[in-house]
């Protein structure tokens, strides 16, 4: 009898050991909070989409320190022109992804001039001038700075794309349109210099937010397609003899179905990547940002550009793929203590999950650093909560996307991918409810590898007493463990810029070293406990799924 009690105790400990310390200390859980039951259904027979392995991307922008929005100047020295590339935290932050895609671009790229022998004018910085397009004069990128950037990217192991000055040579008309063909001579000079120095550029992107109605000005789809053909010709010429040539990327603007369809149909051979931007939360000054972020219906509405662009690409003769080239959620530099705080991980991770479902290959977050939506703090370089969210996604979520649905609640967002490090499954759960804890069961369907048709593996289908008995009866089968990563805000404050992983604060130490992102281990048969206002990554290294065995 004594042995029985000991065995029961061990079974109880097996279930709760992973959860107890975290949940007991979780600031989000309240005594009055309710508990709901939910079930996630994952179809593991076939992947519904595939992302790039280096799906996570972040941007570096051009904005000078005197770029201000709503009376606040949030950019500091975070421009690609003045960023402190010697900061050790910055280097370690990029290196941690091995590799991180970085997109250099933004509004002022189209007014940038690249220093070259063919340009006699002095290489001067952007100067604030409200009477000029975008509120600034032309500004110059020196080759010294270009060298510094490329040396940094080489050290950090980054994969780099660069946005070219698509407005050069055009005339802005009274109706707001930009007329004339792109003058590519300055861009060609930069590309030749880049090749001669041995710098690697993964892709050259033409223009920023000039598609459709544009921002500030616009270019017609027909002319833009002609300019992209020109860029492709230049790249083929300059990179002649290179086994791998840079990608041709465009248009880097807000999705407009008619414009994008015409543009894509007219660039079937010259375009490899179609980029669009996402700021669906509206202006950064909006005081309803958090309400939108926590609204499942609002989040669902964000799928429209992904699905529409996917349909256009599938019906076109192009082989181009979709990227999100820039996404800061709230435009005009975001909102302090919202788009750089814990609450924004709900929107950001939901966007990553949704974009993946629709075959988006890469998702570039605005920004790596700068404004009020940086992954890193603009002044201290210390990671904001979304940095850790991005890093966990990069480490855990593989490229094969699985069909996932959830029953029992609308407040839990659920996404599943094949695991990055194994042929198991990684599940992402986001709890948008601040008063309810979710106990989530997982059901995975997969083909029976023994040839007996479909096998359904169900976790936590019995009540708690039966579960413990089942664990005890067959520890060899049910003793498998999963890894869980629970993210919560410090003191339960959604505006906090400090995030906790499994109850422990994530912070850079005095040497600038990043904290380890260590999981808790929980029995695979136990439900996943998702505390109020929390995010959970759960890696389930169970039997190999057919979808995860695909190349």
Short mmCIF file of C-alpha atoms in Angstrom, two decimals:
data_model
loop_
_atom_site.label_atom_id
_atom_site.label_comp_id
_atom_site.label_asym_id
_atom_site.label_seq_id
_atom_site.Cartn_x
_atom_site.Cartn_y
_atom_site.Cartn_z
CA UNK A 1 0.00 0.00 0.00
CA UNK A 2 2.88 2.32 0.83
CA UNK A 3 4.30 1.79 -2.64
CA UNK A 4 0.94 2.66 -4.15
CA UNK A 5 0.84 5.98 -2.31
CA UNK A 6 4.42 6.71 -3.31
CA UNK A 7 3.59 5.90 -6.94
CA UNK A 8 0.53 8.15 -6.85
CA UNK A 9 2.60 10.94 -5.39
CA UNK A 10 5.20 10.56 -8.12
CA UNK A 11 2.47 10.64 -10.77
CA UNK A 12 1.00 13.80 -9.26
CA UNK A 13 4.45 15.40 -9.16
CA UNK A 14 5.11 14.45 -12.80
CA UNK A 15 2.10 16.47 -13.91
CA UNK A 16 2.51 19.47 -11.64
CA UNK A 17 6.28 19.83 -11.35
CA UNK A 18 6.53 21.78 -14.54
CA UNK A 19 3.50 23.96 -13.88
CA UNK A 20 3.34 24.57 -10.16
CA UNK A 21 6.20 27.02 -9.62
CA UNK A 22 5.29 29.08 -12.67
CA UNK A 23 1.53 29.20 -12.14
CA UNK A 24 1.75 29.88 -8.42
CA UNK A 25 3.96 32.89 -9.08
CA UNK A 26 2.15 34.11 -12.19
CA UNK A 27 1.01 37.71 -11.60
CA UNK A 28 -1.71 37.29 -14.21
CA UNK A 29 -3.64 34.62 -12.31
CA UNK A 30 -6.21 35.91 -9.84
CA UNK A 31 -8.26 34.07 -7.26
CA UNK A 32 -11.48 35.25 -8.89
CA UNK A 33 -10.39 34.22 -12.39
CA UNK A 34 -12.31 31.48 -14.18
CA UNK A 35 -10.92 28.38 -15.86
CA UNK A 36 -12.08 27.17 -19.26
CA UNK A 37 -11.42 23.99 -21.17
CA UNK A 38 -10.33 24.09 -24.80
CA UNK A 39 -9.09 21.64 -27.40
CA UNK A 40 -6.60 22.37 -30.16
CA UNK A 41 -6.89 20.18 -33.25
CA UNK A 42 -3.73 19.84 -35.35
CA UNK A 43 -3.73 18.07 -38.70
CA UNK A 44 -0.31 16.54 -39.11
CA UNK A 45 -0.90 14.74 -42.40
CA UNK A 46 0.30 17.51 -44.71
CA UNK A 47 1.75 21.00 -44.37
CA UNK A 48 -0.67 23.70 -45.51
CA UNK A 49 2.12 26.21 -46.23
CA UNK A 50 5.85 26.68 -45.94
CA UNK A 51 7.84 29.69 -44.75
CA UNK A 52 11.52 30.48 -45.15
CA UNK A 53 13.70 28.96 -42.44
CA UNK A 54 14.75 32.51 -41.56
CA UNK A 55 11.17 33.77 -41.51
CA UNK A 56 11.86 36.43 -38.87
CA UNK A 57 13.11 39.73 -40.26
CA UNK A 58 13.61 43.19 -38.77
CA UNK A 59 14.10 46.58 -40.37
CA UNK A 60 16.55 49.45 -40.09
CA UNK A 61 15.10 52.80 -41.16
CA UNK A 62 16.50 56.13 -42.35
CA UNK A 63 14.74 58.54 -39.97
CA UNK A 64 16.95 61.23 -38.38
CA UNK A 65 16.65 62.18 -34.67
CA UNK A 66 14.31 65.09 -35.50
CA UNK A 67 11.66 62.81 -37.02
CA UNK A 68 8.74 63.51 -34.66
CA UNK A 69 5.13 62.34 -34.45
CA UNK A 70 2.37 63.85 -32.29
CA UNK A 71 4.95 66.02 -30.54
CA UNK A 72 7.24 63.11 -29.64
CA UNK A 73 10.63 62.41 -31.23
CA UNK A 74 11.22 58.68 -30.73
CA UNK A 75 14.00 57.81 -33.16
CA UNK A 76 17.13 59.04 -31.43
CA UNK A 77 20.27 57.71 -33.08
CA UNK A 78 18.69 54.56 -34.48
CA UNK A 79 18.91 55.37 -38.17
CA UNK A 80 21.00 53.15 -40.40
CA UNK A 81 23.01 56.37 -40.94
CA UNK A 82 23.91 56.99 -37.27
CA UNK A 83 23.25 53.78 -35.31
CA UNK A 84 26.08 52.78 -32.96
CA UNK A 85 27.24 49.62 -34.72
CA UNK A 86 29.84 49.04 -32.01
CA UNK A 87 27.24 48.45 -29.31
CA UNK A 88 27.83 44.91 -28.01
CA UNK A 89 24.14 44.31 -27.23
CA UNK A 90 23.23 45.13 -30.83
CA UNK A 91 25.75 42.65 -32.18
CA UNK A 92 24.62 39.90 -29.79
CA UNK A 93 20.96 40.61 -30.52
CA UNK A 94 21.45 40.03 -34.24
CA UNK A 95 23.82 37.09 -33.80
CA UNK A 96 21.32 35.24 -31.61
CA UNK A 97 19.17 34.48 -34.66
CA UNK A 98 21.95 33.04 -36.81
CA UNK A 99 20.78 34.41 -39.15
CA UNK A 100 18.45 37.38 -38.83
CA UNK A 101 17.09 38.90 -42.02
CA UNK A 102 17.48 42.67 -42.00
CA UNK A 103 15.66 44.95 -44.40
CA UNK A 104 17.22 48.39 -44.78
CA UNK A 105 14.59 50.80 -46.01
CA UNK A 106 11.77 53.16 -45.23
CA UNK A 107 10.18 56.38 -46.39
CA UNK A 108 13.37 58.40 -46.86
CA UNK A 109 15.06 55.70 -48.97
CA UNK A 110 13.38 57.18 -52.03
CA UNK A 111 15.02 60.54 -51.35
CA UNK A 112 18.42 59.05 -50.60
CA UNK A 113 21.49 59.66 -52.74
CA UNK A 114 24.43 57.27 -52.70
CA UNK A 115 27.88 58.82 -52.68
CA UNK A 116 29.71 58.05 -55.92
CA UNK A 117 32.28 59.49 -58.29
CA UNK A 118 29.57 60.42 -60.77
CA UNK A 119 27.85 62.83 -58.36
CA UNK A 120 29.49 66.22 -57.87
CA UNK A 121 27.14 67.47 -55.13
CA UNK A 122 28.33 67.22 -51.50
CA UNK A 123 27.22 64.18 -49.49
CA UNK A 124 25.03 65.87 -46.89
CA UNK A 125 22.57 64.38 -44.37
CA UNK A 126 18.79 64.61 -44.41
CA UNK A 127 17.57 68.01 -43.16
CA UNK A 128 14.10 68.61 -41.75
CA UNK A 129 12.00 70.74 -44.08
CA UNK A 130 8.24 70.57 -43.76
CA UNK A 131 7.75 72.03 -47.24
CA UNK A 132 9.47 69.06 -48.85
CA UNK A 133 8.06 65.63 -49.67
CA UNK A 134 8.12 63.44 -46.52
CA UNK A 135 9.19 66.49 -44.48
CA UNK A 136 12.92 66.18 -45.22
CA UNK A 137 15.44 67.20 -47.86
CA UNK A 138 17.45 64.68 -49.83
CA UNK A 139 20.10 62.93 -47.76
CA UNK A 140 23.27 61.09 -48.69
CA UNK A 141 24.65 57.67 -47.81
CA UNK A 142 28.44 57.85 -47.70
CA UNK A 143 30.44 54.86 -48.84
CA UNK A 144 32.27 54.96 -45.53
CA UNK A 145 28.98 54.33 -43.76
CA UNK A 146 28.02 51.69 -46.32
CA UNK A 147 31.31 49.94 -45.51
CA UNK A 148 30.59 50.11 -41.76
CA UNK A 149 27.11 48.64 -42.21
CA UNK A 150 28.29 45.77 -44.35
CA UNK A 151 31.17 44.95 -42.04
CA UNK A 152 28.72 44.85 -39.12
CA UNK A 153 26.30 42.60 -41.00
CA UNK A 154 29.13 40.24 -41.91
CA UNK A 155 30.19 40.00 -38.25
CA UNK A 156 26.61 39.50 -37.11
CA UNK A 157 25.82 36.91 -39.79
CA UNK A 158 22.80 38.88 -41.00
CA UNK A 159 20.97 38.33 -44.29
CA UNK A 160 20.51 41.78 -45.81
CA UNK A 161 18.09 43.38 -48.25
CA UNK A 162 18.38 47.00 -49.28
CA UNK A 163 15.69 49.39 -50.53
CA UNK A 164 16.72 51.49 -53.54
CA UNK A 165 15.79 55.12 -54.30
CA UNK A 166 12.86 54.56 -56.65
CA UNK A 167 11.87 58.24 -56.94
CA UNK A 168 15.16 59.30 -58.46
CA UNK A 169 14.65 60.96 -61.85
CA UNK A 170 10.89 61.31 -61.52
CA UNK A 171 8.78 64.45 -61.33
CA UNK A 172 6.05 64.77 -58.71
CA UNK A 173 2.86 65.99 -60.40
CA UNK A 174 0.20 68.27 -58.91
CA UNK A 175 -2.13 65.26 -58.52
CA UNK A 176 0.42 63.57 -56.26
CA UNK A 177 1.66 61.03 -58.80
CA UNK A 178 5.30 60.51 -59.70
CA UNK A 179 5.80 60.60 -63.45
CA UNK A 180 8.65 59.39 -65.60
CA UNK A 181 10.97 56.40 -65.53
CA UNK A 182 13.30 55.56 -62.68
CA UNK A 183 16.83 56.95 -63.05
CA UNK A 184 18.80 53.87 -62.07
CA UNK A 185 22.31 55.29 -62.51
CA UNK A 186 22.90 56.11 -58.84
CA UNK A 187 21.59 52.73 -57.68
CA UNK A 188 23.74 50.99 -60.28
CA UNK A 189 26.79 52.80 -58.92
CA UNK A 190 26.01 51.55 -55.40
CA UNK A 191 25.54 47.99 -56.62
CA UNK A 192 28.86 47.99 -58.50
CA UNK A 193 30.66 49.35 -55.45
CA UNK A 194 29.01 46.66 -53.32
CA UNK A 195 30.10 43.85 -55.63
CA UNK A 196 33.64 45.22 -55.92
CA UNK A 197 33.95 45.27 -52.12
CA UNK A 198 32.68 41.71 -51.84
CA UNK A 199 29.61 42.63 -49.78
CA UNK A 200 26.70 40.20 -49.93
CA UNK A 201 23.21 41.56 -50.50
CA UNK A 202 20.41 39.00 -50.40
CA UNK A 203 17.98 41.19 -52.27
CA UNK A 204 17.56 44.64 -53.82
CA UNK A 205 14.14 46.16 -53.20
CA UNK A 206 12.78 48.95 -55.40
CA UNK A 207 10.84 51.68 -53.65
CA UNK A 208 8.91 52.19 -50.42
CA UNK A 209 5.14 52.71 -50.21
CA UNK A 210 4.72 54.03 -53.75
CA UNK A 211 2.17 51.39 -54.83
CA UNK A 212 -1.59 51.90 -55.06
CA UNK A 213 -2.50 55.29 -53.57
CA UNK A 214 1.00 55.57 -52.20
CA UNK A 215 2.18 57.55 -49.18
CA UNK A 216 3.14 61.08 -50.21
CA UNK A 217 3.29 60.08 -53.86
CA UNK A 218 2.56 57.10 -56.07
CA UNK A 219 3.69 55.30 -59.22
CA UNK A 220 1.41 53.51 -61.65
CA UNK A 221 1.63 49.72 -61.83
CA UNK A 222 2.65 49.73 -65.50
CA UNK A 223 5.57 52.12 -64.94
CA UNK A 224 6.62 50.31 -61.75
CA UNK A 225 6.71 47.02 -63.66
CA UNK A 226 8.93 48.60 -66.31
CA UNK A 227 11.27 49.88 -63.59
CA UNK A 228 11.49 46.42 -62.02
CA UNK A 229 12.39 44.97 -65.42
CA UNK A 230 15.16 47.56 -65.54
CA UNK A 231 16.41 46.58 -62.08
CA UNK A 232 16.44 42.91 -63.07
CA UNK A 233 18.52 43.72 -66.14
CA UNK A 234 21.02 45.70 -64.06
CA UNK A 235 21.37 42.92 -61.49
CA UNK A 236 21.86 40.29 -64.19
CA UNK A 237 24.60 42.42 -65.73
CA UNK A 238 26.44 43.40 -62.54
CA UNK A 239 26.22 39.92 -61.03
CA UNK A 240 27.05 38.13 -64.26
CA UNK A 241 29.01 34.98 -63.44
CA UNK A 242 27.65 34.79 -59.88
CA UNK A 243 26.06 31.43 -59.15
CA UNK A 244 23.57 33.04 -56.77
CA UNK A 245 22.26 36.49 -57.61
CA UNK A 246 20.34 38.86 -55.32
CA UNK A 247 16.57 38.70 -55.31
CA UNK A 248 14.54 41.38 -57.05
CA UNK A 249 12.03 42.67 -54.49
CA UNK A 250 9.11 45.11 -54.87
CA UNK A 251 6.96 47.14 -54.38
CA UNK A 252 7.22 47.53 -50.59
CA UNK A 253 3.84 49.23 -50.24
CA UNK A 254 0.36 48.85 -48.80
CA UNK A 255 -1.67 46.11 -50.40
CA UNK A 256 -4.05 47.26 -53.13
CA UNK A 257 -5.54 44.25 -54.91
CA UNK A 258 -6.02 45.82 -58.33
CA UNK A 259 -2.65 47.55 -58.36
CA UNK A 260 -0.79 44.46 -57.11
CA UNK A 261 -2.50 42.19 -59.64
CA UNK A 262 -1.57 44.42 -62.57
CA UNK A 263 1.98 44.80 -61.28
CA UNK A 264 2.49 41.07 -60.68
CA UNK A 265 0.98 40.12 -64.05
CA UNK A 266 3.45 42.46 -65.78
CA UNK A 267 6.56 41.17 -63.98
CA UNK A 268 6.27 37.37 -64.39
CA UNK A 269 10.00 36.87 -65.06
CA UNK A 270 11.72 39.82 -63.38
CA UNK A 271 10.25 39.76 -59.85
CA UNK A 272 11.13 37.17 -57.19
CA UNK A 273 9.55 38.67 -54.07
CA UNK A 274 6.36 40.71 -53.64
CA UNK A 275 6.47 42.83 -50.48
CA UNK A 276 3.63 44.56 -48.69
CA UNK A 277 3.41 46.62 -45.51
CA UNK A 278 1.07 46.25 -42.53
CA UNK A 279 -0.07 49.00 -40.15
CA UNK A 280 -3.60 47.79 -39.63
CA UNK A 281 -3.91 49.17 -36.08
CA UNK A 282 -4.05 52.71 -37.41
CA UNK A 283 -2.16 55.77 -36.16
CA UNK A 284 0.12 55.49 -33.16
CA UNK A 285 -1.84 58.23 -31.40
CA UNK A 286 -5.00 56.07 -31.31
CA UNK A 287 -6.00 55.44 -27.70
CA UNK A 288 -7.87 52.24 -28.70
CA UNK A 289 -4.77 50.30 -29.75
CA UNK A 290 -4.94 47.82 -26.87
CA UNK A 291 -8.65 47.23 -27.43
CA UNK A 292 -7.90 46.30 -31.03
CA UNK A 293 -4.97 44.08 -30.09
CA UNK A 294 -7.11 42.10 -27.63
CA UNK A 295 -10.12 41.80 -29.95
CA UNK A 296 -10.25 38.39 -31.73
CA UNK A 297 -12.55 39.76 -34.44
CA UNK A 298 -10.15 42.59 -35.19
CA UNK A 299 -7.22 40.19 -35.35
CA UNK A 300 -9.18 37.93 -37.71
CA UNK A 301 -9.76 40.85 -40.07
CA UNK A 302 -6.01 41.08 -40.54
CA UNK A 303 -6.04 37.96 -42.72
CA UNK A 304 -7.54 39.75 -45.75
CA UNK A 305 -4.33 41.08 -47.37
CA UNK A 306 -2.59 37.73 -46.83
CA UNK A 307 -5.38 35.70 -48.44
CA UNK A 308 -5.92 38.17 -51.29
CA UNK A 309 -2.24 38.33 -52.19
CA UNK A 310 -2.00 34.55 -52.02
CA UNK A 311 -4.89 34.27 -54.49
CA UNK A 312 -3.27 36.76 -56.89
CA UNK A 313 0.04 34.91 -56.83
CA UNK A 314 -1.61 31.54 -57.38
CA UNK A 315 -3.58 32.81 -60.39
CA UNK A 316 -0.63 34.59 -61.96
CA UNK A 317 2.16 33.20 -64.15
CA UNK A 318 4.73 34.53 -61.68
CA UNK A 319 6.91 32.38 -59.45
CA UNK A 320 7.32 35.29 -57.01
CA UNK A 321 6.59 34.73 -53.32
CA UNK A 322 5.07 37.00 -50.69
CA UNK A 323 6.91 38.78 -47.91
CA UNK A 324 5.74 41.28 -45.34
CA UNK A 325 8.41 43.89 -45.97
CA UNK A 326 7.53 46.17 -43.06
CA UNK A 327 5.05 45.83 -40.20
CA UNK A 328 4.93 48.13 -37.20
CA UNK A 329 1.24 47.71 -36.44
CA UNK A 330 0.58 51.39 -35.68
CA UNK A 331 1.96 53.93 -38.14
CA UNK A 332 3.82 57.17 -37.37
CA UNK A 333 6.39 55.46 -35.16
CA UNK A 334 3.99 53.42 -33.03
CA UNK A 335 2.91 54.21 -29.47
CA UNK A 336 5.21 54.23 -26.45
CA UNK A 337 4.38 51.55 -23.85
CA UNK A 338 2.10 49.79 -26.31
CA UNK A 339 3.98 48.85 -29.48
CA UNK A 340 7.21 48.43 -27.49
CA UNK A 341 5.58 46.72 -24.51
CA UNK A 342 4.41 43.22 -23.60
CA UNK A 343 0.90 43.67 -24.98
CA UNK A 344 2.24 44.06 -28.49
CA UNK A 345 3.46 40.46 -28.54
CA UNK A 346 -0.20 39.43 -28.81
CA UNK A 347 -0.53 41.32 -32.09
CA UNK A 348 2.96 40.50 -33.35
CA UNK A 349 2.88 36.75 -32.75
CA UNK A 350 -0.65 36.53 -34.09
CA UNK A 351 0.55 38.27 -37.25
CA UNK A 352 3.44 35.81 -37.59
CA UNK A 353 1.05 32.88 -37.22
CA UNK A 354 -1.50 34.30 -39.64
CA UNK A 355 1.07 35.32 -42.25
CA UNK A 356 2.53 31.80 -42.17
CA UNK A 357 -0.82 30.16 -42.86
CA UNK A 358 -1.10 32.07 -46.13
CA UNK A 359 2.34 31.14 -47.39
CA UNK A 360 4.20 34.33 -46.49
CA UNK A 361 7.88 33.44 -46.64
CA UNK A 362 9.37 36.28 -44.56
CA UNK A 363 7.96 38.79 -42.07
CA UNK A 364 9.94 42.00 -41.43
CA UNK A 365 9.18 43.78 -38.17
CA UNK A 366 9.42 47.56 -38.06
CA UNK A 367 11.95 47.93 -36.45
CA UNK A 368 15.02 46.19 -35.11
CA UNK A 369 15.65 49.46 -33.28
CA UNK A 370 14.09 52.90 -33.61
CA UNK A 371 10.72 54.55 -33.09
CA UNK A 372 8.29 53.19 -30.51
CA UNK A 373 8.07 49.74 -32.10
CA UNK A 374 11.65 48.48 -31.98
CA UNK A 375 12.59 44.99 -30.90
CA UNK A 376 15.38 46.76 -29.02
CA UNK A 377 15.10 49.86 -26.85
CA UNK A 378 16.14 52.89 -28.92
CA UNK A 379 18.39 54.35 -26.23
CA UNK A 380 19.70 51.40 -24.22
CA UNK A 381 19.58 48.65 -26.90
CA UNK A 382 18.04 46.37 -24.24
CA UNK A 383 15.52 43.94 -25.76
CA UNK A 384 11.84 44.81 -25.56
CA UNK A 385 9.38 41.91 -25.00
CA UNK A 386 8.82 41.33 -28.71
CA UNK A 387 12.51 40.57 -29.19
CA UNK A 388 12.15 37.47 -27.03
CA UNK A 389 8.88 36.57 -28.75
CA UNK A 390 10.63 36.78 -32.12
CA UNK A 391 13.61 34.77 -30.89
CA UNK A 392 11.44 31.98 -29.49
CA UNK A 393 9.52 31.80 -32.76
CA UNK A 394 12.79 31.64 -34.70
CA UNK A 395 14.17 28.88 -32.50
CA UNK A 396 11.03 26.77 -32.15
CA UNK A 397 8.70 27.21 -35.13
CA UNK A 398 9.84 25.33 -38.21
CA UNK A 399 9.03 26.23 -41.80
CA UNK A 400 6.21 23.69 -42.31
CA UNK A 401 2.86 25.15 -41.25
CA UNK A 402 0.15 22.87 -39.86
CA UNK A 403 -3.62 23.26 -40.08
CA UNK A 404 -4.78 24.21 -36.58
CA UNK A 405 -8.16 24.94 -35.04
CA UNK A 406 -9.36 25.48 -31.48
CA UNK A 407 -12.70 24.69 -29.85
CA UNK A 408 -13.98 25.98 -26.54
CA UNK A 409 -13.06 29.68 -26.62
CA UNK A 410 -12.49 32.55 -29.03
CA UNK A 411 -10.01 34.25 -26.73
CA UNK A 412 -7.20 31.79 -27.40
CA UNK A 413 -5.25 32.15 -30.63
CA UNK A 414 -3.60 28.90 -31.73
CA UNK A 415 -0.95 28.22 -34.38
CA UNK A 416 1.17 25.11 -34.97
CA UNK A 417 4.26 24.38 -37.04
CA UNK A 418 6.58 21.45 -37.33
CA UNK A 419 9.34 21.97 -34.80
CA UNK A 420 12.53 23.71 -35.86
CA UNK A 421 14.88 21.31 -34.11
CA UNK A 422 13.00 18.03 -34.51
CA UNK A 423 10.22 16.36 -36.47
CA UNK A 424 7.77 16.98 -33.67
CA UNK A 425 5.26 19.82 -33.37
CA UNK A 426 5.47 23.27 -31.80
CA UNK A 427 2.23 24.92 -30.72
CA UNK A 428 1.77 28.63 -30.04
CA UNK A 429 -1.10 29.66 -27.76
CA UNK A 430 -2.02 33.31 -27.05
CA UNK A 431 -4.53 34.11 -24.29
CA UNK A 432 -6.23 37.45 -24.95
CA UNK A 433 -8.37 37.15 -21.80
CA UNK A 434 -7.12 38.77 -18.62
CA UNK A 435 -9.50 36.95 -16.29
CA UNK A 436 -9.54 33.39 -17.58
CA UNK A 437 -7.05 30.56 -17.43
CA UNK A 438 -7.31 28.06 -20.27
CA UNK A 439 -6.61 24.35 -19.90
CA UNK A 440 -5.89 23.32 -23.45
CA UNK A 441 -5.96 19.72 -24.64
CA UNK A 442 -4.13 18.85 -27.84
CA UNK A 443 -5.42 16.48 -30.50
CA UNK A 444 -3.05 15.59 -33.32
CA UNK A 445 -4.22 13.62 -36.32
CA UNK A 446 -1.65 11.85 -38.44
CA UNK A 447 -1.35 8.97 -40.82
CA UNK A 448 -0.64 5.66 -39.11
CA UNK A 449 2.90 4.78 -40.15
CA UNK A 450 2.06 1.08 -39.64
CA UNK A 451 -0.53 1.27 -42.41
CA UNK A 452 -3.67 1.02 -40.27
CA UNK A 453 -5.31 4.13 -41.66
CA UNK A 454 -5.63 7.27 -39.55
CA UNK A 455 -4.45 7.30 -35.97
CA UNK A 456 -5.64 9.96 -33.58
CA UNK A 457 -3.34 10.77 -30.71
CA UNK A 458 -5.29 12.52 -27.97
CA UNK A 459 -3.79 14.20 -24.96
CA UNK A 460 -5.86 14.77 -21.85
CA UNK A 461 -9.17 13.21 -22.85
CA UNK A 462 -9.97 11.92 -19.38
CA UNK A 463 -10.59 13.58 -16.06
CA UNK A 464 -7.77 14.31 -13.68
CA UNK A 465 -8.07 11.07 -11.68
CA UNK A 466 -8.07 8.89 -14.79
CA UNK A 467 -5.14 10.84 -16.17
CA UNK A 468 -2.97 10.08 -13.17
CA UNK A 469 -3.97 6.42 -13.33
CA UNK A 470 -3.12 6.30 -17.03
CA UNK A 471 0.30 7.84 -16.42
CA UNK A 472 1.00 5.31 -13.71
CA UNK A 473 -0.20 2.34 -15.71
CA UNK A 474 2.05 2.99 -18.68
CA UNK A 475 4.88 5.35 -17.88
CA UNK A 476 6.84 4.00 -20.83
CA UNK A 477 4.24 5.35 -23.28
CA UNK A 478 2.95 8.38 -21.40
CA UNK A 479 6.14 9.45 -19.63
CA UNK A 480 7.12 11.60 -22.63
CA UNK A 481 7.68 15.23 -21.83
CA UNK A 482 7.10 18.42 -23.78
CA UNK A 483 8.91 21.73 -23.42
CA UNK A 484 6.87 24.81 -22.51
CA UNK A 485 7.80 28.49 -22.65
CA UNK A 486 5.31 30.73 -20.82
CA UNK A 487 5.60 34.49 -21.43
CA UNK A 488 3.92 36.96 -19.07
CA UNK A 489 4.27 40.66 -18.25
CA UNK A 490 6.01 41.78 -15.08
CA UNK A 491 3.41 42.53 -12.38
CA UNK A 492 0.71 41.60 -14.85
CA UNK A 493 1.09 45.04 -16.48
CA UNK A 494 0.41 44.88 -20.22
CA UNK A 495 2.35 48.14 -20.65
CA UNK A 496 5.46 46.62 -19.08
CA UNK A 497 8.64 46.48 -21.13
CA UNK A 498 9.87 43.61 -19.00
CA UNK A 499 8.81 40.08 -19.85
CA UNK A 500 8.93 36.95 -17.69
CA UNK A 501 9.71 33.50 -19.06
CA UNK A 502 8.23 30.76 -16.87
CA UNK A 503 8.03 33.27 -14.03
CA UNK A 504 11.62 34.53 -14.34
CA UNK A 505 12.52 38.03 -15.57
CA UNK A 506 14.40 38.11 -18.85
CA UNK A 507 17.16 40.70 -18.64
CA UNK A 508 20.56 41.38 -20.18
CA UNK A 509 23.32 41.15 -17.57
CA UNK A 510 26.00 43.74 -16.83
CA UNK A 511 28.24 42.24 -19.51
CA UNK A 512 25.56 42.60 -22.14
CA UNK A 513 24.92 38.87 -22.29
CA UNK A 514 21.43 37.65 -23.06
CA UNK A 515 19.58 35.38 -20.63
CA UNK A 516 19.06 31.72 -21.52
CA UNK A 517 15.57 30.90 -22.75
CA UNK A 518 14.97 27.71 -20.81
CA UNK A 519 11.71 25.73 -20.86
CA UNK A 520 9.84 23.87 -18.19
CA UNK A 521 9.16 20.17 -18.81
CA UNK A 522 5.62 18.87 -18.60
CA UNK A 523 4.09 15.46 -19.30
CA UNK A 524 2.70 15.28 -22.82
CA UNK A 525 -0.55 13.90 -21.43
CA UNK A 526 -1.18 16.97 -19.29
CA UNK A 527 -3.23 19.91 -20.58
CA UNK A 528 -1.35 23.07 -21.47
CA UNK A 529 -2.15 25.70 -18.86
CA UNK A 530 -2.40 29.15 -20.46
CA UNK A 531 -2.64 31.82 -17.78
CA UNK A 532 -4.60 35.07 -18.32
CA UNK A 533 -2.85 37.50 -20.67
CA UNK A 534 -0.07 35.05 -21.41
CA UNK A 535 1.65 33.41 -24.35
CA UNK A 536 2.82 29.80 -24.48
CA UNK A 537 5.10 27.99 -26.90
CA UNK A 538 4.83 24.22 -26.40
CA UNK A 539 7.17 21.89 -28.23
CA UNK A 540 5.74 18.37 -28.46
CA UNK A 541 8.42 15.94 -29.63
CA UNK A 542 6.01 13.03 -30.15
CA UNK A 543 5.96 10.55 -33.04
CA UNK A 544 7.04 11.87 -36.42
CA UNK A 545 4.19 13.50 -38.34
CA UNK A 546 3.99 13.03 -42.11
CA UNK A 547 3.79 16.82 -42.56
CA UNK A 548 7.02 17.22 -40.63
CA UNK A 549 8.86 14.59 -42.65
CA UNK A 550 8.30 16.63 -45.81
CA UNK A 551 11.21 18.53 -47.24
#
